[in-house]
Coordinates of C-alpha atoms and ligand atoms in Angstrom, one line a residue:
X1 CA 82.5 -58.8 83.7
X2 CA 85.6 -57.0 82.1
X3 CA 87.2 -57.6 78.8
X4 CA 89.6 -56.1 76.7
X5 CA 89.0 -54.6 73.3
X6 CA 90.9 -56.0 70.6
X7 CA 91.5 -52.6 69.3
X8 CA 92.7 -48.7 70.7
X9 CA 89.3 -46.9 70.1
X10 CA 90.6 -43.2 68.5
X11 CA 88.5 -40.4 69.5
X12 CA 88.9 -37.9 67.0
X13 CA 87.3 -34.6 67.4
X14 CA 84.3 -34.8 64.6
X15 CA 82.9 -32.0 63.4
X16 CA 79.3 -30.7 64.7
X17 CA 76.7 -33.5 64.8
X18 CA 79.3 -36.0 63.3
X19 CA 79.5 -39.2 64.7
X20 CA 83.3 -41.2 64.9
X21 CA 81.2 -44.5 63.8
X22 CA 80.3 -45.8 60.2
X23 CA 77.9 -48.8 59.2
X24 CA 80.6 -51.8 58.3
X25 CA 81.1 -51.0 54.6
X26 CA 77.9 -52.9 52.4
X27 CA 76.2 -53.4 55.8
X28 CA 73.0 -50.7 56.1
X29 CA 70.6 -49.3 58.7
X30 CA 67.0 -50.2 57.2
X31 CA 65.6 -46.6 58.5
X32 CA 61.8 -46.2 59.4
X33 CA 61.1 -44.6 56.2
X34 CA 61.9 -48.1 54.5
X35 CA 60.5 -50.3 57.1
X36 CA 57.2 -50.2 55.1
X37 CA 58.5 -52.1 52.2
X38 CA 60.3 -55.1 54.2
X39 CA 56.8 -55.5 56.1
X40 CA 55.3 -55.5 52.8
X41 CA 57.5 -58.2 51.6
X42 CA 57.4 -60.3 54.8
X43 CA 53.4 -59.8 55.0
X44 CA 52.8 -61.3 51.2
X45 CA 55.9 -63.9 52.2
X46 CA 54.1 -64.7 55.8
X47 CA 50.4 -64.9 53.6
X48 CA 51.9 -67.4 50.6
X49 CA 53.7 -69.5 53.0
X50 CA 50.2 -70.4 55.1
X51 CA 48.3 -71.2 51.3
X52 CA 51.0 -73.4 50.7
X53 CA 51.3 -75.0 54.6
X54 CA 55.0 -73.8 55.7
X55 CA 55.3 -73.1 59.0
X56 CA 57.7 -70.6 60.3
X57 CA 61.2 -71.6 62.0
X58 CA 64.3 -69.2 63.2
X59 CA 67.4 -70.6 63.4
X60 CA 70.6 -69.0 65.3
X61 CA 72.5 -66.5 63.5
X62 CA 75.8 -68.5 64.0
X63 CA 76.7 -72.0 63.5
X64 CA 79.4 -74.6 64.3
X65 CA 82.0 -73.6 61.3
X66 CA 81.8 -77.0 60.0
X67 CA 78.5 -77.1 58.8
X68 CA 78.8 -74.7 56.3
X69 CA 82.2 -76.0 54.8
X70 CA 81.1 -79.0 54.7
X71 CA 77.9 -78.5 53.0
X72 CA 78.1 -75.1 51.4
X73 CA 81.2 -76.9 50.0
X74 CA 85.0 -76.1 50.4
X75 CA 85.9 -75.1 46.9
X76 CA 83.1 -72.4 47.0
X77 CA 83.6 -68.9 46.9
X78 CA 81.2 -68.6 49.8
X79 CA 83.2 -70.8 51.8
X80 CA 86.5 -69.9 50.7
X81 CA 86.5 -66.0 50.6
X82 CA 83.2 -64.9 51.9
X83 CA 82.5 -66.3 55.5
X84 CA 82.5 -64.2 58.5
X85 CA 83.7 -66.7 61.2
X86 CA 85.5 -66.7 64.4
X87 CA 86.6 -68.8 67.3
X88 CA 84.3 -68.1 70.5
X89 CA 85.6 -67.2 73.7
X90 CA 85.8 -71.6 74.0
X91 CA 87.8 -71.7 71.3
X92 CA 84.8 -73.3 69.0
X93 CA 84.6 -72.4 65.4
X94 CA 81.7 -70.6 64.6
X95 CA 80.4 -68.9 61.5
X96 CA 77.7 -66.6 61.0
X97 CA 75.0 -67.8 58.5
X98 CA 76.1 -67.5 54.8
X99 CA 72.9 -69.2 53.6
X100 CA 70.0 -70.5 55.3
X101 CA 69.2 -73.8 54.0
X102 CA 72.2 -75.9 55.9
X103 CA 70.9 -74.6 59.5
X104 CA 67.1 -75.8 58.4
X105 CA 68.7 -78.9 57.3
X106 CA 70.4 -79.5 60.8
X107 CA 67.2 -78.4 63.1
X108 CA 65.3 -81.1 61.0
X109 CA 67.6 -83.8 62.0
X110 CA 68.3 -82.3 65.1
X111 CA 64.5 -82.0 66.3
X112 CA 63.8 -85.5 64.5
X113 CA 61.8 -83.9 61.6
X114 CA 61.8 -86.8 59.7
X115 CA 59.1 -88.5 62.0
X116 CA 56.5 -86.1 60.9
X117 CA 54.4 -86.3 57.7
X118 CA 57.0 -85.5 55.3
X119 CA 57.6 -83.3 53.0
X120 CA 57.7 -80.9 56.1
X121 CA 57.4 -77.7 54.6
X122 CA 59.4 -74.8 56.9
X123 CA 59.7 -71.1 55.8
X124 CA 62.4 -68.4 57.8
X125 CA 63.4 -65.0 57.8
X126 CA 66.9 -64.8 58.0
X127 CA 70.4 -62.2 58.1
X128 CA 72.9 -63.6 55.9
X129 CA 76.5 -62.7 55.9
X130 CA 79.5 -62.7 53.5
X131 CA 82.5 -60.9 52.5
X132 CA 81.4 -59.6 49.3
X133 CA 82.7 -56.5 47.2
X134 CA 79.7 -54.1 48.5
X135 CA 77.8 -53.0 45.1
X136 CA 74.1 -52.0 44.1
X137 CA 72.2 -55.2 45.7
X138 CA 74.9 -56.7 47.0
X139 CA 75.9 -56.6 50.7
X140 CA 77.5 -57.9 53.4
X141 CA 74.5 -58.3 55.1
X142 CA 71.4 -58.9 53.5
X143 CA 67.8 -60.0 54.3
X144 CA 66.6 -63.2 52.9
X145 CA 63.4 -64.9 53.1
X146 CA 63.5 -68.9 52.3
X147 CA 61.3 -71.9 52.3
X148 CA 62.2 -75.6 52.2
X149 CA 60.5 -78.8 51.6
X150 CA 61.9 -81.8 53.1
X151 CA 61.4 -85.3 52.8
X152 CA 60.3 -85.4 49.0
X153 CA 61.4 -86.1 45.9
X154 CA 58.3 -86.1 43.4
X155 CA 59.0 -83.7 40.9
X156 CA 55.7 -82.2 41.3
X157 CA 57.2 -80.9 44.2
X158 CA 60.1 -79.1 42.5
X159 CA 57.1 -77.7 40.7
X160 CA 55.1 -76.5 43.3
X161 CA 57.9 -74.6 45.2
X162 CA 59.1 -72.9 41.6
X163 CA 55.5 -72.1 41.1
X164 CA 55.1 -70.5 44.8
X165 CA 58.1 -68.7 44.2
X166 CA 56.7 -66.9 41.3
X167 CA 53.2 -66.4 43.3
X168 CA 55.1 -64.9 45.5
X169 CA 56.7 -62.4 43.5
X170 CA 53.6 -61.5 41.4
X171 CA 51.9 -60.8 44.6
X172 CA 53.9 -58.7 45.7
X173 CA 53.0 -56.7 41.9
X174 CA 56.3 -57.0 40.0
X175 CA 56.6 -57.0 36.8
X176 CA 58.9 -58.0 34.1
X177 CA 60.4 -60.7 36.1
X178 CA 61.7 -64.3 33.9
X179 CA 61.9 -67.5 35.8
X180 CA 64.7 -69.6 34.9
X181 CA 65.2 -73.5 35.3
X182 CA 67.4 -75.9 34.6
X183 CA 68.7 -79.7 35.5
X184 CA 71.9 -79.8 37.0
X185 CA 71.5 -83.9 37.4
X186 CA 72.6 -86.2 40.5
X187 CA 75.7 -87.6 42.3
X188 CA 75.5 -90.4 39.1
X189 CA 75.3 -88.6 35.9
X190 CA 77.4 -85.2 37.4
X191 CA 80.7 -86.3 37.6
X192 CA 80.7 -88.0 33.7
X193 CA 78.9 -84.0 32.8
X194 CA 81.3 -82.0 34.5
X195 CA 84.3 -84.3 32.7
X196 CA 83.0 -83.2 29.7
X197 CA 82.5 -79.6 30.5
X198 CA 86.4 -79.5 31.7
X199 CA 87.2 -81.3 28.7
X200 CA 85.3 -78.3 26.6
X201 CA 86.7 -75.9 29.1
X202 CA 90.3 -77.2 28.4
X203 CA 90.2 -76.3 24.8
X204 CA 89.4 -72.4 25.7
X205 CA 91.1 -72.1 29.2
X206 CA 93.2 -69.2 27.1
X207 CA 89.4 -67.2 26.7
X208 CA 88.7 -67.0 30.5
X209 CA 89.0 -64.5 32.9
X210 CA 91.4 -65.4 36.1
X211 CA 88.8 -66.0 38.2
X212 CA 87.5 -68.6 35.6
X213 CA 90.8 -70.5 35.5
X214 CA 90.8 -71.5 39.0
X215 CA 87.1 -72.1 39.1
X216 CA 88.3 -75.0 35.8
X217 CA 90.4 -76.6 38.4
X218 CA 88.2 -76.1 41.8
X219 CA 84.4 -75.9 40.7
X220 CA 84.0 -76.3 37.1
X221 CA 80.1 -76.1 37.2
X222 CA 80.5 -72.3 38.1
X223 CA 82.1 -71.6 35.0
X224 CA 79.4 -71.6 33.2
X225 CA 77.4 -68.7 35.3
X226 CA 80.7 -65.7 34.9
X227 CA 79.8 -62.8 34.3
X228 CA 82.4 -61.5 32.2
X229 CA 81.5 -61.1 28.5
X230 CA 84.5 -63.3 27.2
X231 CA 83.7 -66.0 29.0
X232 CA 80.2 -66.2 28.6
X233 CA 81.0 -66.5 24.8
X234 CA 83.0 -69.7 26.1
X235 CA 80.1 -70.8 27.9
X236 CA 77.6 -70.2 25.2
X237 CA 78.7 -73.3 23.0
X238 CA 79.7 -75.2 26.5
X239 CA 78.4 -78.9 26.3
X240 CA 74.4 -78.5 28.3
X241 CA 74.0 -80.7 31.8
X242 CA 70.3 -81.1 30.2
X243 CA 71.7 -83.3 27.5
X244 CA 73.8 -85.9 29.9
X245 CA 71.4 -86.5 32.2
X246 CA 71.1 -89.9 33.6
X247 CA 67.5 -91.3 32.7
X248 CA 66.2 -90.8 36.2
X249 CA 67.3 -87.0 36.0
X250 CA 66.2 -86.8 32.4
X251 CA 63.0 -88.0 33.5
X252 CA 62.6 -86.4 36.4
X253 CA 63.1 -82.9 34.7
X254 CA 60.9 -83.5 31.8
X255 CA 58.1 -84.2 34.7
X256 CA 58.9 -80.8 36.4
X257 CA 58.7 -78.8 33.0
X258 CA 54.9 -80.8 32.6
X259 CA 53.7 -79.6 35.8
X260 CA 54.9 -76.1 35.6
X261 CA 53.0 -76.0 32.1
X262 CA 50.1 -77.5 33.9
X263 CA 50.4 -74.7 37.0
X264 CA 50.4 -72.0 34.4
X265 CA 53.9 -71.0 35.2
X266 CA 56.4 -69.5 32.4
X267 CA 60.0 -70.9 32.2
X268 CA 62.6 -70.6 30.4
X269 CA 65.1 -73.5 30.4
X270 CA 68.5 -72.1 31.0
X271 CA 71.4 -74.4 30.5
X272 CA 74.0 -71.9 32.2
X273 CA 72.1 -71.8 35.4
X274 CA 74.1 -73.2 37.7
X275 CA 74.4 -72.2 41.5
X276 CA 76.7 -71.1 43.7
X277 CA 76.5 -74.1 46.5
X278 CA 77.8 -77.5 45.9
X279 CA 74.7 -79.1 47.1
X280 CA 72.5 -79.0 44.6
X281 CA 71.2 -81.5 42.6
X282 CA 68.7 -81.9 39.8
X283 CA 66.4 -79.1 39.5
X284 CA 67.8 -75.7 40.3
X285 CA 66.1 -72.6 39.2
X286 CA 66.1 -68.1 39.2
X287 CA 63.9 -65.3 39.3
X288 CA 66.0 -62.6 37.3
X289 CA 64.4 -59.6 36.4
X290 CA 63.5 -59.6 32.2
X291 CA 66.4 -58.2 30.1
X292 CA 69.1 -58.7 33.0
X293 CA 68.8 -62.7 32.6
X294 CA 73.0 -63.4 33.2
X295 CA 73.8 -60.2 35.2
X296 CA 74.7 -60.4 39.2
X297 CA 70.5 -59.4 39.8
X298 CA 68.4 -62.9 40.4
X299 CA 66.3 -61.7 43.3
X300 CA 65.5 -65.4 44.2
X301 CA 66.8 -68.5 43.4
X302 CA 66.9 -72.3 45.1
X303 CA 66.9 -75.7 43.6
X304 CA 66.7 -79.5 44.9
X305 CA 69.5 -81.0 47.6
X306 CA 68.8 -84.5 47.2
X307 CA 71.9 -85.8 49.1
X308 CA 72.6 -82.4 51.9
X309 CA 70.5 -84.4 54.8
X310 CA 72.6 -87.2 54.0
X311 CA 75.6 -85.9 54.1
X312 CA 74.8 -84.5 57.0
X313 CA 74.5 -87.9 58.9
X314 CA 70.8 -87.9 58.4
X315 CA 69.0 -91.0 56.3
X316 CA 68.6 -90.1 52.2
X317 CA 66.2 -87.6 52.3
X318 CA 65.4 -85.3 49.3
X319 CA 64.5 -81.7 50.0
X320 CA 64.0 -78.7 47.7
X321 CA 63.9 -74.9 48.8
X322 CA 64.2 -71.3 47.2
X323 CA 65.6 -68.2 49.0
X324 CA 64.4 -64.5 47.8
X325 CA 66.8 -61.7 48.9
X326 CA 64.5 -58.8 50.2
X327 CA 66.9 -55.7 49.7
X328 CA 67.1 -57.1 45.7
X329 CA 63.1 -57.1 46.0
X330 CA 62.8 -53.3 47.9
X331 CA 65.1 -51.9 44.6
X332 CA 63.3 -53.7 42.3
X333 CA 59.7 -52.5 44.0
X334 CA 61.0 -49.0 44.0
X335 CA 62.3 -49.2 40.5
X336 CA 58.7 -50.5 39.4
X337 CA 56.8 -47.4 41.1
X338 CA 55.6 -49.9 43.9
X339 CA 55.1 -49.0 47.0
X340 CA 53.3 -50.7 49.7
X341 CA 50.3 -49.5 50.9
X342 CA 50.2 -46.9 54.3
X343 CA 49.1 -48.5 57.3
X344 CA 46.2 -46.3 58.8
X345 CA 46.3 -45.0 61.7
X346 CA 44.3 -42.1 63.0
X347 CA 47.0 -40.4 65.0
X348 CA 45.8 -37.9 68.2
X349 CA 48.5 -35.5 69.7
X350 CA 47.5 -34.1 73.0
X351 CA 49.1 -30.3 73.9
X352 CA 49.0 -28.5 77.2
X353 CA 49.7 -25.4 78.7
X354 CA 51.7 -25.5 82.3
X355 CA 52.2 -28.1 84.7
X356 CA 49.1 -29.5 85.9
X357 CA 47.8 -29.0 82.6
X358 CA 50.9 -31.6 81.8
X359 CA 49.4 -34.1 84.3
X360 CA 46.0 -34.2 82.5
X361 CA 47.8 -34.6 79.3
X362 CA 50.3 -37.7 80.1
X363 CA 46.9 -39.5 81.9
X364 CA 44.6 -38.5 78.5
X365 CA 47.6 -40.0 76.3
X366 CA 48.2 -42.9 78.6
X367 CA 44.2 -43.8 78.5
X368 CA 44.3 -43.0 74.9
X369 CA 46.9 -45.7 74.3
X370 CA 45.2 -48.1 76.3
X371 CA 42.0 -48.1 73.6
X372 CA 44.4 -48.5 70.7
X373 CA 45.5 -45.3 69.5
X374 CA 48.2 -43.8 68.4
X375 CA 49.0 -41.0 70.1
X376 CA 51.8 -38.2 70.4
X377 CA 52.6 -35.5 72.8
X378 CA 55.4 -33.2 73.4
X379 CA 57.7 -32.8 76.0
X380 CA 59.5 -30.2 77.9
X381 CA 57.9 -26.8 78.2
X382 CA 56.7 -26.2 74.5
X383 CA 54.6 -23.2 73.6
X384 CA 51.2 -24.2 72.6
X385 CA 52.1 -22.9 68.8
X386 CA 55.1 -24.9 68.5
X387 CA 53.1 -28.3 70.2
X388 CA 50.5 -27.7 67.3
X389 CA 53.3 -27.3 64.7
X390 CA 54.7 -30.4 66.0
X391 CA 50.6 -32.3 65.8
X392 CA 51.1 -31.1 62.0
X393 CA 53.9 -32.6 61.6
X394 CA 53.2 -35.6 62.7
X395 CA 49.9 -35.7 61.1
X396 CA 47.4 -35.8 63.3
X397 CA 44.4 -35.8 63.0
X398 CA 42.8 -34.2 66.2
X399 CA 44.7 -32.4 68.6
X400 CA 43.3 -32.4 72.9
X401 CA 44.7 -29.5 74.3
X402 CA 44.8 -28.8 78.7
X403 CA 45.1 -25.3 79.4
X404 CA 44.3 -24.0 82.8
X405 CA 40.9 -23.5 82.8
X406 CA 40.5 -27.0 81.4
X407 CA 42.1 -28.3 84.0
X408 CA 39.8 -26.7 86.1
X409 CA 37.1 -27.7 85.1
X410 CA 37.5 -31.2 84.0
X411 CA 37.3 -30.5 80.0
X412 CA 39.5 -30.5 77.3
X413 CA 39.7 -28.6 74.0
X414 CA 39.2 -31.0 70.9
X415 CA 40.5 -29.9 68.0
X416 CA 39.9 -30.8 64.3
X417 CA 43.3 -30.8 62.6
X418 CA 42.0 -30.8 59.1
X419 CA 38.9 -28.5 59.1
X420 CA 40.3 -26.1 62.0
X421 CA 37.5 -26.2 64.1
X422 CA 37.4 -27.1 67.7
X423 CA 34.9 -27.8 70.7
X424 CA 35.3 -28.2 74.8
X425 CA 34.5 -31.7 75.6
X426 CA 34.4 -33.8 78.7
X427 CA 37.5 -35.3 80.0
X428 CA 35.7 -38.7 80.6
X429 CA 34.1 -38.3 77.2
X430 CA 37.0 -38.4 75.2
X431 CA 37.7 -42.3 74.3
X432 CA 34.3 -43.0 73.8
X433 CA 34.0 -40.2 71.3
X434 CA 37.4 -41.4 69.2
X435 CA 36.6 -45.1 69.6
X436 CA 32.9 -44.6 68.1
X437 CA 34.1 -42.9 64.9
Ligands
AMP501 P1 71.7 -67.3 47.2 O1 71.7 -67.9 48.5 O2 73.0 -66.8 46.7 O3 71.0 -68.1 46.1 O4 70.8 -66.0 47.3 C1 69.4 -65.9 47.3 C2 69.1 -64.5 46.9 O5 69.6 -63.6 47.9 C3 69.7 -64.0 45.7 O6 68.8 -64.3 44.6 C4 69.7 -62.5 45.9 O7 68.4 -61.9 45.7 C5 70.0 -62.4 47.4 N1 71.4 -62.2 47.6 C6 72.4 -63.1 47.6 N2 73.6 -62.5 47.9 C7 73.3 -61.2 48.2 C8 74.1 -60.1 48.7 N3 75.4 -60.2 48.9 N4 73.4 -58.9 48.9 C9 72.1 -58.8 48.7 N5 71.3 -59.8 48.3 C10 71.9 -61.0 48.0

């Protein structure tokens, strides 16, 4: 099938070993040597989630358009600014995930979720998009690992998930880290809150930044999370959610700090906590690292979105979920000295001398394989001293070399990388002898 591109490709002539192509600025390649440390986090994500019975579900990348304006919320900056969307080649409106907790919330009610024991308890891996200004740990494209709980509202829930989170995160050996929760209250007591907060707000609209001043008219709640140092000050003395709670809420919060006392967890309430979805309701809580409590570095955050299955067409369902972003967690980890561990494995490289010799090696390699080990060989027409500067290299452990007398007379030389030693050995022999060790 042919297609035009949208765009006149320029091929400049780039200097030696240049290539005309970039990464998309605050996108990045996650290169082998860092591979190690997103398996770590996955593995201690992948071993928390089965202790705490979530069960694993992907999601497509892209969505229908809709479902994220009209539950990330159109007065967002996500939604507004941030999105990465596009018209398919049928003229749909699609939109490449900004968040992962609206596609869980449409596979449950798409897949009739709500039949099974509830809360069903789901955990992803997901790539998450937007159009931010690329800075240290924030990207265009990021990582992020999430769970959700749907189908319950008991506040030990809210408790449980906060507590998991921060399992989660001490597992994985980091230190320093301050968990943050607050009340943002329900579709009843919010509206008479965030009156009062604009009525506040209104009185030092002069004090905030630009950004601030639309955010007054569009999404007052977000005022109280800027960054910037003047209107923190305003937010400081800004009337708390906490304190105009209806008694449900009220209630319902005090419960959540009980059983995070009685799960050992330590919190701090933060009345500024807000987040940066309109779907939230009641509890919503952070994992900032200590001392940067405030600054654009949570490296995991979620809260409760009582009315999201709802609004989505489902039946009232209250759900609660947290999302961790893994690049946030690999800076963090190397900042911290941790690194995860190496996984072993003995690695064999297998060197020969001329063609036939060649033959023996790619069958020894292929039979090696076939047990379970890692092995390397070089190709092309190598000399022997460069093929064993290469097994150093890469580390291994034993080297097999063919030469032509091997070949002859069905043997192979075995040699000991580390000591330096080295002994003839039977072809046959060979798997037997590395699979014994
Ligand atoms: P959010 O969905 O905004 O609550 O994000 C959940 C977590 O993902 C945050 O706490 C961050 O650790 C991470 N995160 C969010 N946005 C970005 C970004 N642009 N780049 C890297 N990590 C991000």
């Amino acid at each position: 099938m042919g297609f035009t591109t949208p765009f006149t490709l320029v091929y400049a002539s780039p200097g030696k070993g240049a290539c005309l192509y970039k990464a998309p600025r605050g996108t990045a390649d996650i290169l082998p040597a860092e591979q190690g440390y997103f398996r770590y986090i996955e593995e201690r994500a992948a071993d928390i989630c089965q202790r705490y019975g979530y069960e694993r579900i992907d999601t497509p990348v892209f969505e229908d358009a809709r479902l994220f304006i009209r539950t990330i919320g159109p007065g967002t900056d996500i939604v507004k600014k941030e999105t990465y969307s596009f018209e398919d080649r049928s003229g749909q409106g699609m939109t490449l995930c900004p968040e992962g907790t609206a596609p869980i919330c449409r596979a449950y009610l798409e897949h009739g979720m709500y039949n099974l024991p509830q809360p069903v308890r789901l955990y992803y891996f997901a790539a998450i998009f937007r159009y931010e200004r690329p800075q240290k740990g924030r990207y265009r494209q990021h990582q992020q690992f999430g769970v959700e709980a749907l189908g319950e509202g008991d506040p030990a829930l809210d408790a449980e998930v906060i507590e998991m989170a921060w399992r989660f995160f001490k597992s994985l050996g980091l230190r320093k880290l301050s968990m943050q929760v607050n009340s943002i209250g329900c579709r009843l007591c919010r509206p008479a809150y965030l009156e009062r907060l604009k009525g506040y707000y209104s009185q030092h609209i002069n004090q905030l930044c630009p950004e601030c001043k639309a955010r007054f008219r569009k999404n007052p709640l977000r005022l109280l999370d800027c960054k910037k140092p003047s209107c923190q000050d305003v937010a400081a003395a800004a009337p708390k959610s906490v304190e105009h709670l209806c008694p449900e809420c009220r209630e319902h919060f005090r419960s959540v700090g009980r059983y995070l006392r009685l799960l050992k967890v330590p919190f701090k309430k933060n009345h500024r906590l807000v987040r940066g979805l309109d779907y939230y309701t009641r509890t919503v809580f952070e994992v900032q690292p200590q001392g940067e409590e405030g600054a654009q570095s949570a490296l995991g955050g979620g809260g409760r979105y009582d009315d999201l299955i709802e609004e989505m067409g489902g039946k009232p369902t209250p759900a609660i979920g947290f999302a961790v972003g893994m690049e946030r967690i690999v800076l963090n980890l190397k900042e911290q000295g941790i690194t995860p561990p190496a996984p072993e494995a003995q690695a064999i490289f297998v060197a020969y001398v001329g063609d036939e010799a060649k033959a023996e090696a790619i069958k020894l390699a292929a039979e090696l394989r076939r047990a379970g080990i890692l092995v390397y060989w070089s190709f092309g027409s190598k000399s022997l001293k460069a093929q064993m500067r290469q097994a150093n290299v890469l580390g291994a452990e034993y080297t097999f070399i063919f030469g032509e007398d091997e070949v002859k007379n069905g043997t192979v030389v075995y040699r000991d990388m580390v000591e330096g030693e080295q002994w003839e050995v039977e072809v046959g022999e060979v798997v037997a002898l590395l699979t014994q060790v």
